[in-house]
Short mmCIF file of C-alpha atoms and ligand atoms in Angstrom, two decimals:
data_model
loop_
_atom_site.label_atom_id
_atom_site.label_comp_id
_atom_site.label_asym_id
_atom_site.label_seq_id
_atom_site.Cartn_x
_atom_site.Cartn_y
_atom_site.Cartn_z
CA MET Q 1 28.37 6.00 -4.40
CA ILE Q 2 25.63 7.77 -2.93
CA THR Q 3 26.56 11.84 -2.57
CA ARG Q 4 24.49 13.00 0.01
CA ARG Q 5 23.90 17.27 -0.42
CA SER Q 6 24.42 19.97 2.27
CA ALA Q 7 21.15 20.87 3.32
CA LEU Q 8 20.10 24.65 3.26
CA SER Q 9 18.75 25.62 6.10
CA VAL Q 10 16.06 28.06 5.26
CA ALA Q 11 13.88 29.77 8.51
CA VAL Q 12 10.26 28.74 7.82
CA ALA Q 13 7.91 30.21 9.95
CA THR Q 14 5.36 28.16 11.56
CA THR Q 15 3.09 28.49 14.09
CA GLY Q 16 3.29 24.76 14.50
CA VAL Q 17 2.71 21.76 17.29
CA GLY Q 18 5.54 19.56 18.11
CA LEU Q 19 7.21 20.60 14.61
CA THR Q 20 10.50 19.33 15.09
CA GLY Q 21 14.40 20.05 14.03
CA ALA Q 22 14.94 20.84 10.03
CA ALA Q 23 11.73 22.02 8.20
CA LEU Q 24 13.79 21.10 5.19
CA ALA Q 25 14.14 17.45 3.84
CA PRO Q 26 17.69 17.17 1.81
CA LEU Q 27 17.42 15.05 -1.33
CA VAL Q 28 19.96 12.32 -1.84
CA ALA Q 29 21.50 12.52 -4.88
CA ALA Q 30 22.86 9.52 -6.57
CA ASN Q 31 24.86 8.75 -9.94
CA SER Q 32 22.82 6.05 -10.79
CA THR Q 33 19.66 5.34 -12.96
CA PRO Q 34 19.05 2.00 -14.36
CA ALA Q 35 16.67 3.08 -18.00
CA ASN Q 36 13.63 3.43 -17.59
CA PRO Q 37 12.58 2.26 -21.20
CA ALA Q 38 9.18 3.95 -21.19
CA ALA Q 39 10.51 7.98 -19.96
CA ALA Q 40 11.98 9.70 -22.13
CA PRO Q 41 15.27 11.46 -21.49
CA ALA Q 42 14.79 14.72 -19.26
CA ALA Q 43 16.38 17.61 -21.10
CA ALA Q 44 16.43 21.01 -20.39
CA GLN Q 45 15.39 20.57 -16.93
CA PRO Q 46 16.75 22.61 -13.95
CA ALA Q 47 19.08 20.28 -11.70
CA ALA Q 48 16.79 19.49 -8.64
CA PRO Q 49 17.02 21.22 -5.76
CA ALA Q 50 19.28 20.28 -3.53
CA ALA Q 51 16.52 19.83 -0.68
CA VAL Q 52 12.67 19.87 -0.69
CA GLU Q 53 11.17 22.36 2.14
CA LYS Q 54 8.64 20.82 3.75
CA PHE Q 55 5.12 21.40 4.49
CA ARG Q 56 4.61 24.42 1.79
CA ARG Q 57 2.34 22.45 -0.64
CA PRO Q 58 -1.02 21.14 -0.23
CA MET Q 59 -1.76 17.82 -0.15
CA PRO Q 60 -4.05 16.15 -2.77
CA LEU Q 61 -7.01 14.42 -2.57
CA LEU Q 62 -6.61 11.34 -5.28
CA PRO Q 63 -9.09 12.49 -8.03
CA VAL Q 64 -12.05 9.59 -7.88
CA LYS Q 65 -12.18 7.99 -11.24
CA ARG Q 66 -15.90 8.19 -12.17
CA PRO Q 67 -17.48 4.78 -13.84
CA LEU Q 68 -17.83 4.94 -18.47
CA GLY Q 69 -21.83 3.45 -17.38
CA THR Q 70 -23.03 0.57 -16.22
CA ALA Q 71 -23.57 -2.99 -17.89
CA GLY Q 72 -26.62 -4.66 -16.06
CA ARG Q 73 -25.41 -4.48 -12.39
CA ALA Q 74 -21.83 -3.57 -12.83
CA ASP Q 75 -20.10 -0.18 -13.05
CA VAL Q 76 -18.12 -0.45 -16.57
CA TYR Q 77 -14.80 1.61 -16.33
CA GLU Q 78 -11.89 2.44 -18.85
CA MET Q 79 -8.21 2.87 -17.81
CA THR Q 80 -5.20 3.77 -19.44
CA ILE Q 81 -2.10 2.77 -18.30
CA LYS Q 82 0.76 5.15 -19.44
CA PRO Q 83 4.10 7.32 -19.49
CA ALA Q 84 3.40 11.13 -18.13
CA ARG Q 85 5.13 13.45 -16.36
CA ALA Q 86 4.09 15.01 -12.47
CA GLU Q 87 5.37 18.02 -10.76
CA ILE Q 88 6.85 16.21 -8.03
CA LEU Q 89 9.69 17.99 -6.67
CA PRO Q 90 8.77 21.84 -7.65
CA GLY Q 91 8.99 23.64 -11.02
CA ILE Q 92 10.68 19.70 -12.34
CA HIS Q 93 8.21 17.30 -14.38
CA THR Q 94 9.70 13.92 -13.47
CA ASP Q 95 8.74 10.91 -15.49
CA VAL Q 96 6.44 8.47 -14.20
CA LEU Q 97 3.93 5.92 -14.96
CA THR Q 98 0.80 6.14 -14.77
CA TYR Q 99 -3.03 4.92 -14.62
CA ASP Q 100 -4.96 7.81 -16.63
CA GLY Q 101 -2.26 10.15 -16.01
CA HIS Q 102 -2.45 10.78 -12.35
CA PHE Q 103 0.33 9.82 -9.68
CA PRO Q 104 -0.28 8.41 -7.67
CA GLY Q 105 -3.50 6.67 -9.21
CA PRO Q 106 -6.98 7.14 -8.81
CA LEU Q 107 -9.55 6.71 -6.18
CA ILE Q 108 -12.52 3.70 -7.20
CA LYS Q 109 -15.18 4.14 -5.01
CA ALA Q 110 -17.15 0.50 -5.14
CA ARG Q 111 -20.16 -1.08 -2.91
CA THR Q 112 -20.32 -4.49 -1.88
CA GLY Q 113 -22.70 -6.40 -4.79
CA ARG Q 114 -21.80 -3.90 -7.22
CA PRO Q 115 -19.47 -5.91 -9.53
CA VAL Q 116 -16.73 -3.50 -11.51
CA VAL Q 117 -15.23 -4.13 -15.02
CA ILE Q 118 -12.43 -1.60 -15.60
CA ARG Q 119 -10.84 -2.28 -19.31
CA GLN Q 120 -7.03 -1.39 -18.80
CA ARG Q 121 -5.67 0.35 -21.92
CA ASN Q 122 -1.70 -0.62 -21.57
CA ARG Q 123 -0.25 2.32 -23.59
CA LEU Q 124 3.35 1.78 -22.04
CA THR Q 125 6.27 -0.14 -23.80
CA VAL Q 126 6.32 -2.47 -21.09
CA PRO Q 127 3.56 -5.50 -20.54
CA THR Q 128 2.02 -4.54 -17.23
CA ALA Q 129 -1.02 -6.67 -15.19
CA VAL Q 130 -3.13 -4.36 -12.45
CA HIS Q 131 -3.62 -6.67 -9.53
CA LEU Q 132 -6.50 -5.73 -7.07
CA HIS Q 133 -4.42 -6.26 -3.90
CA GLY Q 134 -6.79 -7.76 -0.86
CA ALA Q 135 -9.97 -8.45 -3.50
CA ALA Q 136 -10.97 -12.13 -4.36
CA VAL Q 137 -11.53 -12.62 -8.09
CA ARG Q 138 -11.56 -15.41 -10.53
CA PRO Q 139 -7.89 -16.10 -11.68
CA ASP Q 140 -7.73 -14.44 -15.20
CA SER Q 141 -9.03 -11.38 -13.25
CA ASP Q 142 -6.16 -11.03 -10.35
CA GLY Q 143 -3.25 -9.66 -12.65
CA ASP Q 144 -0.68 -12.91 -12.27
CA PRO Q 145 3.23 -12.22 -12.66
CA MET Q 146 2.51 -14.11 -15.85
CA ASP Q 147 -0.80 -12.93 -17.21
CA VAL Q 148 -0.04 -9.25 -18.69
CA ILE Q 149 -1.23 -7.42 -20.71
CA ALA Q 150 1.68 -6.66 -23.87
CA PRO Q 151 2.69 -3.22 -25.18
CA GLY Q 152 -0.93 -1.50 -26.87
CA ALA Q 153 -2.93 -4.25 -25.89
CA ASP Q 154 -6.45 -4.15 -23.80
CA ARG Q 155 -7.55 -6.47 -21.18
CA VAL Q 156 -10.26 -6.28 -18.97
CA TYR Q 157 -10.77 -7.13 -15.66
CA HIS Q 158 -13.72 -8.74 -13.40
CA TYR Q 159 -13.81 -7.58 -10.47
CA PRO Q 160 -17.34 -9.20 -8.70
CA ASN Q 161 -16.90 -7.61 -5.27
CA ARG Q 162 -18.75 -10.06 -3.57
CA GLN Q 163 -16.64 -10.19 -0.50
CA PRO Q 164 -17.38 -7.71 3.28
CA HIS Q 165 -16.05 -3.64 2.36
CA ALA Q 166 -12.17 -2.89 2.26
CA PRO Q 167 -9.54 -0.44 1.82
CA LEU Q 168 -8.51 -2.42 -1.48
CA TRP Q 169 -5.57 -0.83 -3.74
CA PHE Q 170 -4.36 -1.61 -7.45
CA HIS Q 171 -1.10 -1.78 -8.95
CA ASP Q 172 1.34 -3.86 -11.31
CA HIS Q 173 2.54 -7.29 -10.91
CA ALA Q 174 3.93 -8.67 -14.07
CA HIS Q 175 6.78 -10.96 -13.10
CA HIS Q 176 10.01 -8.69 -12.66
CA LEU Q 177 8.61 -5.30 -13.57
CA GLU Q 178 6.44 -5.11 -10.67
CA ALA Q 179 8.90 -3.26 -7.72
CA GLU Q 180 10.21 -0.93 -11.01
CA ASN Q 181 6.61 -0.40 -12.62
CA THR Q 182 5.01 0.26 -8.95
CA TYR Q 183 7.75 2.64 -8.03
CA ARG Q 184 7.47 4.62 -10.87
CA GLY Q 185 3.87 4.99 -10.20
CA LEU Q 186 1.34 2.44 -10.69
CA SER Q 187 -0.48 2.47 -8.25
CA GLY Q 188 -4.30 3.31 -7.57
CA SER Q 189 -7.09 2.81 -4.45
CA TYR Q 190 -10.09 1.24 -4.49
CA LEU Q 191 -12.48 1.93 -1.40
CA LEU Q 192 -15.18 -0.85 -1.09
CA THR Q 193 -17.59 -0.48 1.00
CA ASP Q 194 -21.06 -2.29 1.86
CA ALA Q 195 -23.48 -1.30 4.34
CA THR Q 196 -22.46 -2.71 7.72
CA GLU Q 197 -19.38 -0.40 7.24
CA ARG Q 198 -22.32 2.61 6.25
CA ALA Q 199 -24.22 2.20 9.04
CA LEU Q 200 -21.51 3.56 11.20
CA PRO Q 201 -21.50 7.12 12.36
CA LEU Q 202 -18.07 7.20 11.25
CA PRO Q 203 -16.77 10.61 10.12
CA ALA Q 204 -17.61 10.59 6.20
CA GLY Q 205 -17.35 12.43 2.54
CA ARG Q 206 -14.62 15.52 3.06
CA TYR Q 207 -13.89 14.40 6.62
CA GLU Q 208 -12.84 10.89 5.38
CA VAL Q 209 -9.26 10.86 3.54
CA VAL Q 210 -7.81 8.30 1.36
CA ILE Q 211 -3.56 9.30 2.02
CA ALA Q 212 -1.11 7.33 0.03
CA LEU Q 213 1.95 6.85 1.68
CA ARG Q 214 5.88 6.01 -0.06
CA ASP Q 215 9.27 6.59 -0.25
CA ALA Q 216 10.76 7.45 -3.27
CA ARG Q 217 14.71 8.89 -4.55
CA PHE Q 218 15.34 11.14 -7.29
CA ASP Q 219 18.10 11.63 -8.85
CA ASP Q 220 19.98 14.96 -9.64
CA GLN Q 221 17.69 16.11 -12.31
CA GLY Q 222 14.81 15.32 -10.06
CA GLN Q 223 13.67 12.16 -11.94
CA LEU Q 224 12.96 8.74 -9.53
CA ALA Q 225 15.82 6.83 -9.89
CA TYR Q 226 15.30 3.12 -9.58
CA ALA Q 227 17.60 0.54 -8.25
CA MET Q 228 16.18 -3.09 -6.24
CA GLY Q 229 16.58 -2.94 -2.98
CA ASP Q 230 17.77 0.84 -2.75
CA ARG Q 231 17.44 1.74 0.75
CA ALA Q 232 18.36 5.22 0.23
CA ARG Q 233 14.62 6.73 -0.58
CA ASN Q 234 14.55 9.09 1.35
CA THR Q 235 12.07 11.43 -0.12
CA LEU Q 236 8.29 10.85 1.38
CA LEU Q 237 5.51 11.23 -0.75
CA ALA Q 238 2.03 11.93 0.39
CA ASN Q 239 -0.76 11.12 -2.20
CA GLY Q 240 2.26 12.01 -4.97
CA VAL Q 241 3.46 15.05 -3.23
CA PRO Q 242 6.41 15.19 -0.84
CA TYR Q 243 6.06 16.43 3.05
CA PRO Q 244 2.86 18.04 2.16
CA TYR Q 245 0.62 19.41 4.87
CA PHE Q 246 -3.14 19.28 4.95
CA GLU Q 247 -5.85 21.77 5.64
CA VAL Q 248 -8.47 20.07 8.57
CA ALA Q 249 -11.42 21.49 10.58
CA ALA Q 250 -11.34 21.05 14.20
CA ARG Q 251 -12.92 17.64 14.44
CA LYS Q 252 -12.81 13.67 13.73
CA TYR Q 253 -11.03 12.57 10.60
CA ARG Q 254 -10.93 8.76 9.05
CA LEU Q 255 -7.55 8.22 7.54
CA ARG Q 256 -7.01 5.77 5.28
CA LEU Q 257 -3.65 4.70 5.31
CA LEU Q 258 -2.09 2.79 2.58
CA ASN Q 259 1.51 1.95 2.53
CA ALA Q 260 2.26 1.87 -0.95
CA SER Q 261 6.58 1.89 -1.08
CA ASN Q 262 8.17 -1.10 -2.39
CA GLN Q 263 10.18 -1.97 0.69
CA ARG Q 264 9.66 0.68 3.07
CA ARG Q 265 8.07 -0.29 6.53
CA PHE Q 266 6.51 2.57 8.74
CA ASP Q 267 5.66 3.75 12.46
CA LEU Q 268 3.05 6.75 12.14
CA ARG Q 269 2.31 9.09 14.52
CA LEU Q 270 1.53 12.76 15.71
CA ALA Q 271 4.45 14.69 17.10
CA ASP Q 272 2.85 15.17 20.12
CA GLY Q 273 2.45 11.41 20.96
CA GLY Q 274 -2.00 12.06 20.46
CA PRO Q 275 -4.12 9.27 20.02
CA LEU Q 276 -4.40 7.34 16.78
CA VAL Q 277 -8.20 5.42 16.97
CA GLN Q 278 -7.65 2.19 15.12
CA ILE Q 279 -10.41 1.40 13.30
CA GLY Q 280 -9.58 -1.26 10.54
CA SER Q 281 -7.08 -2.62 8.94
CA ASP Q 282 -6.18 -4.71 5.27
CA GLY Q 283 -9.42 -6.69 4.83
CA GLY Q 284 -11.99 -3.26 6.60
CA LEU Q 285 -13.14 -2.72 10.16
CA LEU Q 286 -11.60 -4.13 13.41
CA ALA Q 287 -13.63 -5.46 15.76
CA ALA Q 288 -13.45 -2.97 18.00
CA PRO Q 289 -11.56 0.24 18.27
CA HIS Q 290 -7.97 0.58 19.32
CA THR Q 291 -6.69 3.50 20.91
CA THR Q 292 -2.97 3.92 20.18
CA ASP Q 293 0.02 6.17 19.90
CA HIS Q 294 1.25 5.06 16.90
CA VAL Q 295 0.49 2.37 13.67
CA PRO Q 296 3.01 0.57 11.92
CA LEU Q 297 2.53 0.11 8.02
CA SER Q 298 4.47 -2.05 6.43
CA ALA Q 299 4.67 -2.10 2.32
CA GLY Q 300 1.08 -2.74 0.72
CA GLU Q 301 -0.46 -2.54 4.37
CA ARG Q 302 -3.48 -0.42 5.27
CA ALA Q 303 -4.75 1.55 8.92
CA ASP Q 304 -7.93 2.98 8.78
CA VAL Q 305 -7.60 5.52 11.30
CA VAL Q 306 -9.90 8.20 12.88
CA VAL Q 307 -7.69 11.45 14.24
CA ASP Q 308 -10.11 13.71 16.57
CA PHE Q 309 -8.46 17.73 15.48
CA SER Q 310 -10.75 18.99 17.78
CA ARG Q 311 -8.00 18.44 20.65
CA TYR Q 312 -5.59 21.09 18.34
CA PRO Q 313 -6.47 25.10 18.47
CA VAL Q 314 -7.61 26.62 15.18
CA GLY Q 315 -4.64 28.01 13.93
CA THR Q 316 -1.75 25.14 15.62
CA SER Q 317 -0.66 22.23 13.34
CA VAL Q 318 0.96 18.94 14.02
CA VAL Q 319 2.65 17.06 12.23
CA LEU Q 320 2.77 12.96 11.43
CA LYS Q 321 6.08 11.19 12.08
CA ASN Q 322 7.48 8.34 11.32
CA THR Q 323 9.31 6.58 13.84
CA ASN Q 324 10.83 3.38 11.88
CA GLY Q 325 14.33 3.62 9.10
CA PRO Q 326 15.94 3.44 7.00
CA GLY Q 327 17.00 7.23 6.42
CA PRO Q 328 18.15 9.84 8.83
CA ALA Q 329 15.09 11.75 11.12
CA GLU Q 330 15.23 15.16 9.12
CA GLU Q 331 14.46 13.04 5.29
CA THR Q 332 12.46 10.39 7.50
CA GLY Q 333 11.32 11.15 9.89
CA GLU Q 334 8.35 13.43 9.15
CA VAL Q 335 5.76 12.42 6.56
CA LEU Q 336 3.41 15.49 6.80
CA ARG Q 337 1.48 18.27 8.75
CA PHE Q 338 -2.16 18.78 9.77
CA ASP Q 339 -3.18 22.27 9.75
CA VAL Q 340 -5.97 23.01 12.16
CA VAL Q 341 -7.78 25.67 10.09
CA ARG Q 342 -11.24 25.84 10.86
CA THR Q 343 -13.61 24.81 13.85
CA ALA Q 344 -16.51 22.54 12.57
CA ASP Q 345 -19.71 20.64 14.01
CA ASP Q 346 -18.59 16.80 14.65
CA PRO Q 347 -21.95 14.72 14.32
CA SER Q 348 -19.04 11.91 13.93
CA ARG Q 349 -19.06 8.80 16.30
CA ILE Q 350 -16.52 5.67 17.17
CA PRO Q 351 -19.07 3.19 17.99
CA ALA Q 352 -17.88 0.98 20.78
CA ARG Q 353 -18.32 -2.18 18.81
CA LEU Q 354 -17.45 -1.49 14.81
CA ARG Q 355 -17.93 -4.90 13.68
CA THR Q 356 -18.96 -8.75 13.65
CA LEU Q 357 -15.66 -10.78 12.16
CA PRO Q 358 -16.71 -14.10 10.24
CA PRO Q 359 -15.99 -17.10 12.96
CA LEU Q 360 -12.96 -18.89 11.91
CA PRO Q 361 -14.26 -22.44 11.52
CA ARG Q 362 -12.27 -25.50 12.68
CA PRO Q 363 -9.38 -25.76 10.27
CA ASP Q 364 -8.80 -28.74 8.05
CA ALA Q 365 -5.02 -28.82 6.94
CA GLU Q 366 -2.06 -26.30 8.60
CA ARG Q 367 1.72 -25.54 6.62
CA ALA Q 368 4.17 -23.91 7.22
CA VAL Q 369 5.96 -21.68 4.89
CA VAL Q 370 9.54 -20.20 5.27
CA LEU Q 371 10.68 -16.83 3.95
CA ARG Q 372 14.16 -16.10 3.40
CA MET Q 373 16.57 -14.30 1.79
CA ASP Q 374 20.49 -14.28 0.77
CA GLU Q 375 21.68 -10.86 3.07
CA GLY Q 376 24.48 -9.69 1.33
CA GLY Q 377 25.65 -10.29 -1.88
CA GLU Q 378 25.16 -8.31 -5.34
CA HIS Q 379 22.36 -10.43 -6.45
CA PRO Q 380 20.91 -11.65 -3.25
CA GLY Q 381 18.26 -14.74 -4.08
CA ALA Q 382 14.76 -14.77 -1.99
CA TYR Q 383 12.91 -17.71 -1.00
CA ILE Q 384 9.93 -19.37 -0.20
CA ASP Q 385 10.63 -22.77 1.76
CA GLU Q 386 14.00 -22.97 -0.31
CA LYS Q 387 12.78 -22.26 -3.77
CA THR Q 388 12.89 -19.59 -5.92
CA TYR Q 389 9.62 -18.33 -7.61
CA ASP Q 390 8.90 -20.62 -10.40
CA PRO Q 391 5.30 -19.66 -11.91
CA GLU Q 392 4.91 -23.43 -13.22
CA ARG Q 393 5.25 -24.82 -10.27
CA VAL Q 394 2.76 -25.39 -8.08
CA ASP Q 395 4.12 -24.88 -4.81
CA ALA Q 396 0.56 -25.63 -2.18
CA PHE Q 397 -2.22 -28.01 -3.48
CA VAL Q 398 -5.61 -26.20 -1.30
CA LYS Q 399 -8.90 -28.18 -1.35
CA PHE Q 400 -11.65 -25.69 -2.57
CA GLY Q 401 -13.65 -25.07 0.46
CA THR Q 402 -11.41 -25.76 3.48
CA SER Q 403 -9.74 -23.32 5.44
CA GLU Q 404 -6.05 -23.57 6.41
CA ILE Q 405 -3.06 -22.84 9.09
CA TRP Q 406 -0.21 -21.40 7.73
CA THR Q 407 2.46 -20.88 10.07
CA VAL Q 408 4.79 -18.05 8.13
CA THR Q 409 8.22 -17.34 9.75
CA ASN Q 410 11.25 -15.10 8.78
CA ALA Q 411 14.29 -17.16 9.09
CA ASN Q 412 16.40 -13.95 8.41
CA ALA Q 413 18.78 -12.86 11.11
CA ARG Q 414 18.50 -9.53 9.99
CA ALA Q 415 15.71 -8.95 6.45
CA GLU Q 416 12.22 -8.05 7.76
CA HIS Q 417 9.75 -9.51 5.50
CA ASN Q 418 5.85 -9.57 5.24
CA PHE Q 419 3.74 -12.31 3.49
CA HIS Q 420 0.86 -11.43 1.39
CA LEU Q 421 -1.75 -13.98 -0.06
CA HIS Q 422 -3.84 -13.21 -3.17
CA LEU Q 423 -7.37 -14.11 -3.18
CA VAL Q 424 -8.27 -14.23 0.67
CA GLN Q 425 -8.09 -12.03 3.88
CA PHE Q 426 -7.08 -14.06 6.88
CA ARG Q 427 -6.99 -14.01 10.31
CA VAL Q 428 -4.02 -13.44 12.19
CA LEU Q 429 -3.95 -16.53 15.12
CA GLU Q 430 -0.63 -15.74 16.61
CA ARG Q 431 2.65 -14.28 16.59
CA ASP Q 432 5.52 -15.34 17.96
CA GLY Q 433 3.13 -17.33 20.41
CA ARG Q 434 1.84 -14.46 21.35
CA PRO Q 435 -1.76 -13.32 20.18
CA PRO Q 436 -1.96 -10.31 17.78
CA GLN Q 437 -1.42 -6.97 17.67
CA PRO Q 438 -5.07 -5.26 18.48
CA GLY Q 439 -4.00 -3.35 14.89
CA GLU Q 440 -3.63 -6.80 13.27
CA SER Q 441 -6.67 -8.43 14.92
CA GLY Q 442 -9.38 -8.32 12.04
CA LEU Q 443 -9.05 -9.35 8.70
CA LYS Q 444 -5.97 -8.74 6.81
CA ASP Q 445 -3.88 -9.51 3.94
CA THR Q 446 -0.30 -8.40 4.68
CA VAL Q 447 1.24 -9.44 7.60
CA PHE Q 448 4.91 -7.95 8.88
CA LEU Q 449 7.37 -10.73 10.08
CA ALA Q 450 10.44 -9.03 11.92
CA PRO Q 451 13.44 -11.16 11.70
CA GLY Q 452 13.15 -14.55 13.11
CA GLU Q 453 9.40 -14.04 14.15
CA THR Q 454 6.58 -16.77 13.67
CA VAL Q 455 3.16 -16.35 12.33
CA ARG Q 456 0.02 -18.41 12.11
CA LEU Q 457 -2.91 -17.00 10.42
CA GLN Q 458 -5.57 -18.79 8.98
CA ALA Q 459 -7.38 -18.39 5.86
CA VAL Q 460 -10.23 -20.13 4.18
CA PHE Q 461 -10.48 -20.88 0.76
CA ASP Q 462 -14.61 -21.22 -0.45
CA THR Q 463 -14.28 -18.12 -3.16
CA TYR Q 464 -12.82 -18.95 -6.27
CA ARG Q 465 -10.13 -22.23 -7.54
CA GLY Q 466 -7.85 -21.98 -9.50
CA ARG Q 467 -3.98 -20.04 -9.73
CA TYR Q 468 -3.38 -18.00 -7.29
CA VAL Q 469 0.44 -16.31 -6.20
CA TYR Q 470 1.67 -15.63 -2.51
CA HIS Q 471 4.57 -13.79 -1.76
CA CYS Q 472 6.35 -11.14 0.23
CA HIS Q 473 5.50 -7.73 0.07
CA MET Q 474 8.62 -5.97 -0.13
CA PHE Q 475 8.46 -5.90 -3.96
CA GLU Q 476 12.05 -6.13 -4.79
CA HIS Q 477 11.96 -9.16 -2.75
CA GLY Q 478 9.12 -10.99 -4.52
CA ALA Q 479 10.59 -9.34 -7.99
CA ARG Q 480 13.97 -11.67 -6.63
CA GLY Q 481 11.99 -14.64 -6.52
CA MET Q 482 10.29 -14.93 -2.86
CA MET Q 483 7.09 -16.04 -4.60
CA ALA Q 484 5.04 -18.93 -5.15
CA THR Q 485 1.63 -20.55 -6.40
CA MET Q 486 -0.82 -21.92 -4.57
CA HIS Q 487 -3.45 -23.65 -6.49
CA ILE Q 488 -7.29 -24.67 -5.06
CA ARG Q 489 -9.34 -27.12 -6.25
CU1 C2O I 501 -0.54 -6.26 -3.47
CU2 C2O I 501 0.71 -9.76 -4.99
O1 C2O I 501 0.23 -8.42 -4.11
CU1 CU I 502 -2.73 -9.06 -3.88
CU1 CU I 503 10.59 -9.86 2.33
#
């Protein structure tokens, strides 16, 4: 079914440190491109090249979205959700779905205590719902799967920003469409900051960079090929560009990493094994920095990592590698390359204590949640507690103002899952009976579950009442039914 074209071999001059193997990533061409109603047929385009040359284009910064104005204490935004064409592959215009024409979507900068109001204008031919992942918002602004914006309609979302700082992101959540809509480009970033975070002497300004990572598969016309559960998405994109380079100064940078893939889990490391200092995760800063040589990131998760490029001489480079499949290492083993091009002053520091995490109250209730999907079969079912998502059904009633421990199990022998709760930032108490990994010891909204694993987490439900979903954040599992509803009342 899938024909892999042979990789061209081209000598690329590099002065890089740790630049490994092939400098070319072959594209995987396939013959099946499901119809996308929003994408016009790509006529009169050159065929996609057989390979994308790595490290030839710079990684763009996400465009920062500016508010239209203010209303009371709120920043007011307007965004148009529309089809567009993006030059993802050199010389080729790829049909994408966008927030405001950007692939990936823009970056919204918000502050705790200052609400954001966004009018979203749906100019797609399909319904969409906008979900601000990781945020505590009222149910009617949560982008519930059934609460969609019809084509041509507008919808105003209210984000109160009453929670502490956190690297949030937004994406499509329309029932059964979220996987394809998000894949085609409907995701963006939302950095919520607060006084606690800003008081720290961490790298900031141009030395704080959001990097949205994902995978994709292009057909031989250079169009995004979408198939549910596709394991051949072997082109990696950083801020919308395949295998870019990013010029840095020889000093510390704070990298705000997001895995916006539909299903891929990354395991990121520097090619020379150099240190990555993880300072934060989904729900903001960790209590203390954690120095490691790799950062795992499942779909939907975020990691806040400081890299000190002063250990590299000016004129050298270091590749950010990914050591987790699927896909051959020459296609999915390298993500981007940092090129150290100049020196710079560096007054930034990583304090030994970053924040005080809110204390966990005594839990009021416990419940168990089991994630499972059929392994094999053309249309595998996907379940939470052996039930497929039914938006009419409430699966968990939670008493407002209480705290619960959820024991979440991946009942599969081979399939990976992860688990995302809307509305709350939780704490991971245990992973398979052991303490959480250091990188997941802070506030989280999405947690990885290897086959057979069990994670115990605790959340406090004291912000809003109403119905919210929880699901596997491998979008294609959620879209197949691995999603359920809780009602906080
Ligand atoms: Cu990013 Cu329902 O999730
Ligand atoms: Cu979410
Ligand atoms: Cu899953």
